[in-house]
């Protein structure tokens, strides 16, 4: 399949591009800078120059492709305004991509976070949160899934808060700057969703069902020789409420229905590799 990918230079997106190319697909990757274009070309993808705000370019990319995987997001959590701007930019981009695909029956795979189910492990059947600092992302993803009734094979791969690989990425990465997380398992699930998932479905890219934030901090603190102590939520700005909440999720249905099986080390195992 010829696949249009946004965010193909990111932690997860670069793994997705490699996974697609390694499994017989070709990739047209959105690239907003020379550096990004060189990176995706080196990976073996074709480049479409432009950013998430260039809606006509997004439509052109989707029009040329047999499927779309969306992963680009301005991961700027420096202030509430920055988060709101990133969410608005992504929401407009998703709407433009989706409209282009209406009536085509082509796959459109987007990304979201796993939902929280108070007192229990969340599943693929639980709805996405549509409130809070990134609630707009949930609403945009729901709109994409709603395109299932308009001839789009739209699906969402829901990521845990921490996706790890080779020393960067995710919220654990932001906490330590050297956390090691696993994007490679996630990449396989994006490919399977593109190839197999029925319209309107959601999937959980969850390998470690429930690492408590406290346990993650304990390993990081031990490895770095730092004390682990409670701090006010505000220490982490707009992300504070997210860090403060354990959010276990299950991927039982995803594993059974799509035959996905993560094979890389768990987060807590991976964090043991942190060097002081
Ligand atoms: N990593 C995690 O732990 C995690 C957890 C849950 C959900 N997610 C979600 O998964 C998705 C991918 O995450 P990631 O960790 O791979 O992100 P990342 O490493 O920060 O990469 C972000 C990607 O988006 C692109 N991008 C950002 N703003 C753009 C814009 N305005 N126009 C065009 N491209 C733009 C970047 O391109 P450049 O190379 O040009 O900068 C890069 O390819 C995001 O939606 C993220 O919120 C990630």
mmCIF file of C-alpha atoms and ligand atoms in Angstrom:
data_model
loop_
_atom_site.group_PDB
_atom_site.id
_atom_site.type_symbol
_atom_site.label_atom_id
_atom_site.label_comp_id
_atom_site.label_asym_id
_atom_site.label_seq_id
_atom_site.Cartn_x
_atom_site.Cartn_y
_atom_site.Cartn_z
ATOM 1 C CA UNK A 1 0.000 0.000 0.000
ATOM 2 C CA UNK A 2 1.215 3.565 -0.635
ATOM 3 C CA UNK A 3 0.831 5.254 2.757
ATOM 4 C CA UNK A 4 0.860 8.965 3.622
ATOM 5 C CA UNK A 5 2.467 9.379 7.062
ATOM 6 C CA UNK A 6 2.557 12.529 9.206
ATOM 7 C CA UNK A 7 5.095 12.668 12.050
ATOM 8 C CA UNK A 8 7.347 10.170 10.286
ATOM 9 C CA UNK A 9 10.477 11.636 11.891
ATOM 10 C CA UNK A 10 9.206 11.290 15.461
ATOM 11 C CA UNK A 11 10.030 8.660 18.039
ATOM 12 C CA UNK A 12 7.023 6.544 17.064
ATOM 13 C CA UNK A 13 6.676 7.755 13.463
ATOM 14 C CA UNK A 14 10.221 6.810 12.463
ATOM 15 C CA UNK A 15 9.588 3.291 13.774
ATOM 16 C CA UNK A 16 6.272 3.184 11.871
ATOM 17 C CA UNK A 17 7.957 4.270 8.612
ATOM 18 C CA UNK A 18 10.588 1.536 9.008
ATOM 19 C CA UNK A 19 7.909 -1.030 9.867
ATOM 20 C CA UNK A 20 5.865 -0.117 6.764
ATOM 21 C CA UNK A 21 8.869 -0.140 4.421
ATOM 22 C CA UNK A 22 10.011 -3.441 5.885
ATOM 23 C CA UNK A 23 6.635 -5.016 5.148
ATOM 24 C CA UNK A 24 6.131 -4.200 1.490
ATOM 25 C CA UNK A 25 4.474 -0.786 1.762
ATOM 26 C CA UNK A 26 5.737 2.504 0.314
ATOM 27 C CA UNK A 27 5.652 5.759 2.261
ATOM 28 C CA UNK A 28 4.986 9.399 1.408
ATOM 29 C CA UNK A 29 6.083 11.323 4.513
ATOM 30 C CA UNK A 30 5.152 14.879 5.483
ATOM 31 C CA UNK A 31 8.325 16.866 6.245
ATOM 32 C CA UNK A 32 8.296 20.450 7.461
ATOM 33 C CA UNK A 33 12.048 21.154 7.304
ATOM 34 C CA UNK A 34 15.171 20.175 5.383
ATOM 35 C CA UNK A 35 16.327 18.152 8.380
ATOM 36 C CA UNK A 36 13.061 16.222 8.530
ATOM 37 C CA UNK A 37 13.070 15.678 4.743
ATOM 38 C CA UNK A 38 16.609 14.284 4.861
ATOM 39 C CA UNK A 39 15.660 11.969 7.714
ATOM 40 C CA UNK A 40 12.636 10.446 5.980
ATOM 41 C CA UNK A 41 14.473 10.172 2.660
ATOM 42 C CA UNK A 42 17.353 8.389 4.383
ATOM 43 C CA UNK A 43 14.787 5.981 5.802
ATOM 44 C CA UNK A 44 13.597 5.216 2.279
ATOM 45 C CA UNK A 45 10.393 7.287 2.101
ATOM 46 C CA UNK A 46 9.275 9.855 -0.444
ATOM 47 C CA UNK A 47 8.851 13.375 0.954
ATOM 48 C CA UNK A 48 5.957 15.818 0.839
ATOM 49 C CA UNK A 49 7.144 19.206 2.083
ATOM 50 C CA UNK A 50 4.803 21.009 4.478
ATOM 51 C CA UNK A 51 3.550 21.293 8.036
ATOM 52 C CA UNK A 52 0.416 20.266 9.902
ATOM 53 C CA UNK A 53 -1.066 23.725 9.366
ATOM 54 C CA UNK A 54 -0.779 23.420 5.561
ATOM 55 C CA UNK A 55 -4.188 21.878 5.055
ATOM 56 C CA UNK A 56 -4.029 21.875 1.246
ATOM 57 C CA UNK A 57 -0.754 19.943 1.378
ATOM 58 C CA UNK A 58 -2.287 17.425 3.793
ATOM 59 C CA UNK A 59 -5.244 16.948 1.458
ATOM 60 C CA UNK A 60 -2.864 16.465 -1.487
ATOM 61 C CA UNK A 61 -0.876 13.862 0.474
ATOM 62 C CA UNK A 62 -4.012 11.938 1.398
ATOM 63 C CA UNK A 63 -5.310 12.134 -2.178
ATOM 64 C CA UNK A 64 -2.130 10.487 -3.487
ATOM 65 C CA UNK A 65 -2.139 7.644 -0.954
ATOM 66 C CA UNK A 66 -3.994 4.370 -0.449
ATOM 67 C CA UNK A 67 -3.930 4.867 3.309
ATOM 68 C CA UNK A 68 -2.987 7.499 5.909
ATOM 69 C CA UNK A 69 -1.264 7.192 9.288
ATOM 70 C CA UNK A 70 -1.256 10.368 11.376
ATOM 71 C CA UNK A 71 1.351 10.813 14.134
ATOM 72 C CA UNK A 72 2.508 14.440 13.937
ATOM 73 C CA UNK A 73 1.898 16.503 17.033
ATOM 74 C CA UNK A 74 3.660 19.585 18.373
ATOM 75 C CA UNK A 75 4.575 18.048 21.702
ATOM 76 C CA UNK A 76 4.841 21.459 23.398
ATOM 77 C CA UNK A 77 3.637 21.171 26.986
ATOM 78 C CA UNK A 78 5.393 24.348 28.144
ATOM 79 C CA UNK A 79 2.122 26.167 28.906
ATOM 80 C CA UNK A 80 -1.629 25.688 28.703
ATOM 81 C CA UNK A 81 -1.697 27.996 25.647
ATOM 82 C CA UNK A 82 0.959 25.952 23.864
ATOM 83 C CA UNK A 83 -0.992 22.751 24.490
ATOM 84 C CA UNK A 84 -4.226 24.355 23.267
ATOM 85 C CA UNK A 85 -2.501 25.587 20.106
ATOM 86 C CA UNK A 86 -1.026 22.146 19.392
ATOM 87 C CA UNK A 87 -4.412 20.501 19.881
ATOM 88 C CA UNK A 88 -6.147 23.034 17.610
ATOM 89 C CA UNK A 89 -3.531 22.568 14.888
ATOM 90 C CA UNK A 90 -3.858 18.790 15.024
ATOM 91 C CA UNK A 91 -7.668 18.881 15.094
ATOM 92 C CA UNK A 92 -7.802 20.976 11.907
ATOM 93 C CA UNK A 93 -5.280 18.653 10.256
ATOM 94 C CA UNK A 94 -7.299 15.547 11.158
ATOM 95 C CA UNK A 95 -10.481 17.107 9.823
ATOM 96 C CA UNK A 96 -8.771 17.993 6.516
ATOM 97 C CA UNK A 97 -7.256 14.528 6.101
ATOM 98 C CA UNK A 98 -10.555 12.862 6.963
ATOM 99 C CA UNK A 99 -12.613 14.951 4.532
ATOM 100 C CA UNK A 100 -10.213 14.048 1.744
ATOM 101 C CA UNK A 101 -10.756 10.332 2.425
ATOM 102 C CA UNK A 102 -14.573 10.395 2.662
ATOM 103 C CA UNK A 103 -16.172 7.834 0.362
ATOM 104 C CA UNK A 104 -12.875 6.116 -0.481
ATOM 105 C CA UNK A 105 -12.958 3.173 1.999
ATOM 106 C CA UNK A 106 -9.252 3.811 2.512
ATOM 107 C CA UNK A 107 -7.680 3.257 5.962
ATOM 108 C CA UNK A 108 -7.012 6.274 8.179
ATOM 109 C CA UNK A 109 -5.096 5.398 11.344
ATOM 110 C CA UNK A 110 -4.720 8.079 13.965
ATOM 111 C CA UNK A 111 -3.225 8.146 17.440
ATOM 112 C CA UNK A 112 -4.587 8.944 20.868
ATOM 113 C CA UNK A 113 -3.924 8.182 24.506
ATOM 114 C CA UNK A 114 -5.433 5.305 26.456
ATOM 115 C CA UNK A 115 -8.506 6.284 28.492
ATOM 116 C CA UNK A 116 -8.659 6.182 32.279
ATOM 117 C CA UNK A 117 -11.272 4.003 33.976
ATOM 118 C CA UNK A 118 -11.390 4.870 37.696
ATOM 119 C CA UNK A 119 -10.806 1.821 39.888
ATOM 120 C CA UNK A 120 -10.085 -0.623 37.073
ATOM 121 C CA UNK A 121 -8.015 -1.325 34.006
ATOM 122 C CA UNK A 122 -9.359 0.493 30.921
ATOM 123 C CA UNK A 123 -10.136 -1.434 27.738
ATOM 124 C CA UNK A 124 -10.569 -0.701 24.054
ATOM 125 C CA UNK A 125 -14.336 -0.358 24.694
ATOM 126 C CA UNK A 126 -13.931 2.596 27.066
ATOM 127 C CA UNK A 127 -14.551 6.058 25.582
ATOM 128 C CA UNK A 128 -11.757 8.592 25.224
ATOM 129 C CA UNK A 129 -11.735 11.513 27.645
ATOM 130 C CA UNK A 130 -12.959 14.688 25.984
ATOM 131 C CA UNK A 131 -12.204 17.063 28.855
ATOM 132 C CA UNK A 132 -9.013 18.224 30.556
ATOM 133 C CA UNK A 133 -5.951 19.847 28.957
ATOM 134 C CA UNK A 134 -5.882 17.500 25.950
ATOM 135 C CA UNK A 135 -9.613 16.766 25.771
ATOM 136 C CA UNK A 136 -9.712 18.386 22.337
ATOM 137 C CA UNK A 137 -7.532 15.563 21.056
ATOM 138 C CA UNK A 138 -10.146 13.073 22.208
ATOM 139 C CA UNK A 139 -12.882 15.006 20.406
ATOM 140 C CA UNK A 140 -10.835 15.146 17.193
ATOM 141 C CA UNK A 141 -10.181 11.390 17.328
ATOM 142 C CA UNK A 142 -13.898 10.695 17.941
ATOM 143 C CA UNK A 143 -14.661 12.739 14.819
ATOM 144 C CA UNK A 144 -12.172 10.639 12.832
ATOM 145 C CA UNK A 145 -13.786 7.410 14.084
ATOM 146 C CA UNK A 146 -17.170 8.859 13.141
ATOM 147 C CA UNK A 147 -16.022 8.923 9.516
ATOM 148 C CA UNK A 148 -16.541 5.141 9.523
ATOM 149 C CA UNK A 149 -20.138 5.855 8.525
ATOM 150 C CA UNK A 150 -18.948 8.021 5.602
ATOM 151 C CA UNK A 151 -16.745 5.519 3.810
ATOM 152 C CA UNK A 152 -13.451 5.872 5.693
ATOM 153 C CA UNK A 153 -11.811 2.826 7.344
ATOM 154 C CA UNK A 154 -10.835 5.012 10.282
ATOM 155 C CA UNK A 155 -9.164 3.562 13.383
ATOM 156 C CA UNK A 156 -7.325 4.876 16.432
ATOM 157 C CA UNK A 157 -4.274 3.346 18.062
ATOM 158 C CA UNK A 158 -4.278 4.412 21.688
ATOM 159 C CA UNK A 159 -0.878 4.804 23.266
ATOM 160 C CA UNK A 160 0.021 4.610 26.926
ATOM 161 C CA UNK A 161 1.490 7.756 28.403
ATOM 162 C CA UNK A 162 4.985 6.408 27.930
ATOM 163 C CA UNK A 163 6.342 4.980 24.712
ATOM 164 C CA UNK A 164 9.989 4.118 24.917
ATOM 165 C CA UNK A 165 12.952 3.525 22.629
ATOM 166 C CA UNK A 166 16.691 4.131 22.697
ATOM 167 C CA UNK A 167 16.857 6.784 25.348
ATOM 168 C CA UNK A 168 14.262 9.333 24.290
ATOM 169 C CA UNK A 169 10.568 9.993 24.181
ATOM 170 C CA UNK A 170 7.383 10.023 26.151
ATOM 171 C CA UNK A 171 6.598 11.406 29.553
ATOM 172 C CA UNK A 172 9.143 9.174 31.301
ATOM 173 C CA UNK A 173 11.664 10.592 28.824
ATOM 174 C CA UNK A 174 10.651 14.116 29.781
ATOM 175 C CA UNK A 175 11.088 13.254 33.439
ATOM 176 C CA UNK A 176 14.567 11.774 33.062
ATOM 177 C CA UNK A 177 15.730 12.815 29.591
ATOM 178 C CA UNK A 178 17.313 9.375 29.338
ATOM 179 C CA UNK A 179 14.437 6.965 29.831
ATOM 180 C CA UNK A 180 14.378 4.093 27.367
ATOM 181 C CA UNK A 181 11.069 3.246 25.857
ATOM 182 C CA UNK A 182 9.596 1.040 23.155
ATOM 183 C CA UNK A 183 8.258 2.507 19.929
ATOM 184 C CA UNK A 184 9.058 -0.613 17.908
ATOM 185 C CA UNK A 185 6.176 -2.643 19.317
ATOM 186 C CA UNK A 186 3.840 0.316 18.736
ATOM 187 C CA UNK A 187 4.968 0.523 15.096
ATOM 188 C CA UNK A 188 3.835 -3.033 14.425
ATOM 189 C CA UNK A 189 0.384 -2.218 15.787
ATOM 190 C CA UNK A 190 0.072 0.856 13.539
ATOM 191 C CA UNK A 191 0.852 -1.371 10.542
ATOM 192 C CA UNK A 192 -1.657 -4.033 11.628
ATOM 193 C CA UNK A 193 -4.358 -1.388 12.137
ATOM 194 C CA UNK A 194 -3.643 -0.013 8.650
ATOM 195 C CA UNK A 195 -3.822 -3.443 7.083
ATOM 196 C CA UNK A 196 -6.593 -5.148 9.062
ATOM 197 C CA UNK A 197 -8.652 -2.994 11.417
ATOM 198 C CA UNK A 198 -12.370 -2.554 10.660
ATOM 199 C CA UNK A 199 -13.762 0.976 10.359
ATOM 200 C CA UNK A 200 -14.472 2.874 13.566
ATOM 201 C CA UNK A 201 -12.350 0.704 15.865
ATOM 202 C CA UNK A 202 -9.907 1.572 18.654
ATOM 203 C CA UNK A 203 -6.834 -0.397 19.712
ATOM 204 C CA UNK A 204 -4.594 -0.386 22.756
ATOM 205 C CA UNK A 205 -0.828 -0.266 22.174
ATOM 206 C CA UNK A 206 -0.186 -1.332 25.742
ATOM 207 C CA UNK A 207 2.537 -3.751 26.757
ATOM 208 C CA UNK A 208 2.856 -3.004 30.480
ATOM 209 C CA UNK A 209 -0.692 -3.076 31.808
ATOM 210 C CA UNK A 210 -0.121 -0.969 34.898
ATOM 211 C CA UNK A 211 3.168 0.549 36.014
ATOM 212 C CA UNK A 212 2.412 2.967 38.843
ATOM 213 C CA UNK A 213 3.956 6.430 38.364
ATOM 214 C CA UNK A 214 5.529 5.948 41.825
ATOM 215 C CA UNK A 215 7.261 2.716 40.679
ATOM 216 C CA UNK A 216 8.609 4.405 37.530
ATOM 217 C CA UNK A 217 9.977 7.278 39.623
ATOM 218 C CA UNK A 218 11.514 4.799 42.094
ATOM 219 C CA UNK A 219 13.581 3.055 39.389
ATOM 220 C CA UNK A 220 14.671 6.370 37.849
ATOM 221 C CA UNK A 221 15.648 7.742 41.258
ATOM 222 C CA UNK A 222 17.586 4.597 42.197
ATOM 223 C CA UNK A 223 19.456 4.463 38.896
ATOM 224 C CA UNK A 224 20.356 8.167 39.028
ATOM 225 C CA UNK A 225 21.080 8.220 42.757
ATOM 226 C CA UNK A 226 18.375 10.827 43.290
ATOM 227 C CA UNK A 227 15.874 11.035 46.139
ATOM 228 C CA UNK A 228 12.269 10.251 45.155
ATOM 229 C CA UNK A 229 9.764 12.480 46.864
ATOM 230 C CA UNK A 230 6.239 13.772 46.376
ATOM 231 C CA UNK A 231 6.018 17.202 44.721
ATOM 232 C CA UNK A 232 2.983 19.388 43.989
ATOM 233 C CA UNK A 233 1.226 18.667 40.679
ATOM 234 C CA UNK A 234 2.052 22.213 39.519
ATOM 235 C CA UNK A 235 5.746 21.239 39.299
ATOM 236 C CA UNK A 236 4.943 19.663 35.936
ATOM 237 C CA UNK A 237 2.721 22.462 34.624
ATOM 238 C CA UNK A 238 -0.178 21.392 32.401
ATOM 239 C CA UNK A 239 1.005 17.781 32.599
ATOM 240 C CA UNK A 240 0.801 17.674 36.407
ATOM 241 C CA UNK A 241 -2.673 16.102 36.639
ATOM 242 C CA UNK A 242 -1.641 13.474 34.078
ATOM 243 C CA UNK A 243 1.530 12.497 35.982
ATOM 244 C CA UNK A 244 -0.454 12.384 39.208
ATOM 245 C CA UNK A 245 -2.872 9.752 37.924
ATOM 246 C CA UNK A 246 -2.169 6.062 37.498
ATOM 247 C CA UNK A 247 -3.903 4.918 34.333
ATOM 248 C CA UNK A 248 -3.690 1.142 33.821
ATOM 249 C CA UNK A 249 -4.958 -0.179 30.491
ATOM 250 C CA UNK A 250 -5.448 -3.582 28.928
ATOM 251 C CA UNK A 251 -4.656 -4.688 25.371
ATOM 252 C CA UNK A 252 -6.244 -8.141 25.574
ATOM 253 C CA UNK A 253 -8.754 -7.437 22.784
ATOM 254 C CA UNK A 254 -6.084 -5.824 20.564
ATOM 255 C CA UNK A 255 -3.779 -8.841 20.947
ATOM 256 C CA UNK A 256 -6.571 -11.316 20.204
ATOM 257 C CA UNK A 257 -8.208 -9.479 17.303
ATOM 258 C CA UNK A 258 -5.114 -8.230 15.459
ATOM 259 C CA UNK A 259 -2.606 -10.876 16.550
ATOM 260 C CA UNK A 260 -0.320 -8.178 18.009
ATOM 261 C CA UNK A 261 2.262 -9.295 20.563
ATOM 262 C CA UNK A 262 4.795 -6.834 21.994
ATOM 263 C CA UNK A 263 8.265 -8.372 22.184
ATOM 264 C CA UNK A 264 10.502 -5.619 23.543
ATOM 265 C CA UNK A 265 11.488 -5.069 27.189
ATOM 266 C CA UNK A 266 8.983 -3.554 29.600
ATOM 267 C CA UNK A 267 9.369 0.029 30.783
ATOM 268 C CA UNK A 268 10.617 -0.909 34.257
ATOM 269 C CA UNK A 269 13.140 -3.385 32.758
ATOM 270 C CA UNK A 270 14.248 -0.763 30.256
ATOM 271 C CA UNK A 271 14.644 1.917 32.921
ATOM 272 C CA UNK A 272 17.169 -0.326 34.689
ATOM 273 C CA UNK A 273 19.514 0.586 31.777
ATOM 274 C CA UNK A 274 19.667 4.254 32.825
ATOM 275 C CA UNK A 275 23.279 5.235 33.552
ATOM 276 C CA UNK A 276 23.968 7.889 36.186
HETATM 277 N N1 LIG B 1 5.991 9.104 22.965
HETATM 278 C C1 LIG B 1 5.000 8.852 23.835
HETATM 279 O O1 LIG B 1 5.224 8.430 24.960
HETATM 280 C C2 LIG B 1 3.543 9.043 23.431
HETATM 281 C C3 LIG B 1 2.559 8.596 24.322
HETATM 282 C C4 LIG B 1 1.221 8.760 23.962
HETATM 283 C C5 LIG B 1 0.892 9.340 22.766
HETATM 284 N N2 LIG B 1 1.884 9.797 21.928
HETATM 285 C C6 LIG B 1 1.474 10.436 20.681
HETATM 286 O O2 LIG B 1 2.014 9.750 19.571
HETATM 287 C C7 LIG B 1 2.283 10.691 18.532
HETATM 288 C C8 LIG B 1 3.713 10.576 18.111
HETATM 289 O O3 LIG B 1 4.514 10.784 19.263
HETATM 290 P P1 LIG B 1 6.096 10.824 19.223
HETATM 291 O O4 LIG B 1 6.571 10.562 20.600
HETATM 292 O O5 LIG B 1 6.583 10.012 18.085
HETATM 293 O O6 LIG B 1 6.340 12.383 18.907
HETATM 294 P P2 LIG B 1 7.702 13.126 18.617
HETATM 295 O O7 LIG B 1 8.881 12.223 18.721
HETATM 296 O O8 LIG B 1 7.686 14.395 19.420
HETATM 297 O O9 LIG B 1 7.551 13.514 17.066
HETATM 298 C C9 LIG B 1 6.619 14.461 16.653
HETATM 299 C C10 LIG B 1 6.493 14.366 15.151
HETATM 300 O O10 LIG B 1 5.530 15.313 14.729
HETATM 301 C C11 LIG B 1 6.117 16.173 13.753
HETATM 302 N N3 LIG B 1 5.511 17.481 13.902
HETATM 303 C C12 LIG B 1 5.311 18.189 15.035
HETATM 304 N N4 LIG B 1 4.709 19.330 14.772
HETATM 305 C C13 LIG B 1 4.534 19.360 13.428
HETATM 306 C C14 LIG B 1 3.973 20.305 12.547
HETATM 307 N N5 LIG B 1 3.481 21.464 12.987
HETATM 308 N N6 LIG B 1 3.952 20.020 11.228
HETATM 309 C C15 LIG B 1 4.465 18.848 10.759
HETATM 310 N N7 LIG B 1 5.019 17.925 11.555
HETATM 311 C C16 LIG B 1 5.037 18.192 12.869
HETATM 312 C C17 LIG B 1 7.593 16.170 14.056
HETATM 313 O O11 LIG B 1 8.291 16.566 12.896
HETATM 314 P P3 LIG B 1 9.769 17.275 12.931
HETATM 315 O O12 LIG B 1 10.757 16.155 12.792
HETATM 316 O O13 LIG B 1 9.781 18.169 11.769
HETATM 317 O O14 LIG B 1 9.909 17.975 14.237
HETATM 318 C C18 LIG B 1 7.793 14.701 14.396
HETATM 319 O O15 LIG B 1 7.847 13.920 13.223
HETATM 320 C C19 LIG B 1 1.897 12.065 19.077
HETATM 321 O O16 LIG B 1 0.574 12.328 18.723
HETATM 322 C C20 LIG B 1 2.002 11.853 20.568
HETATM 323 O O17 LIG B 1 1.194 12.764 21.293
HETATM 324 C C21 LIG B 1 3.189 9.639 22.236
#
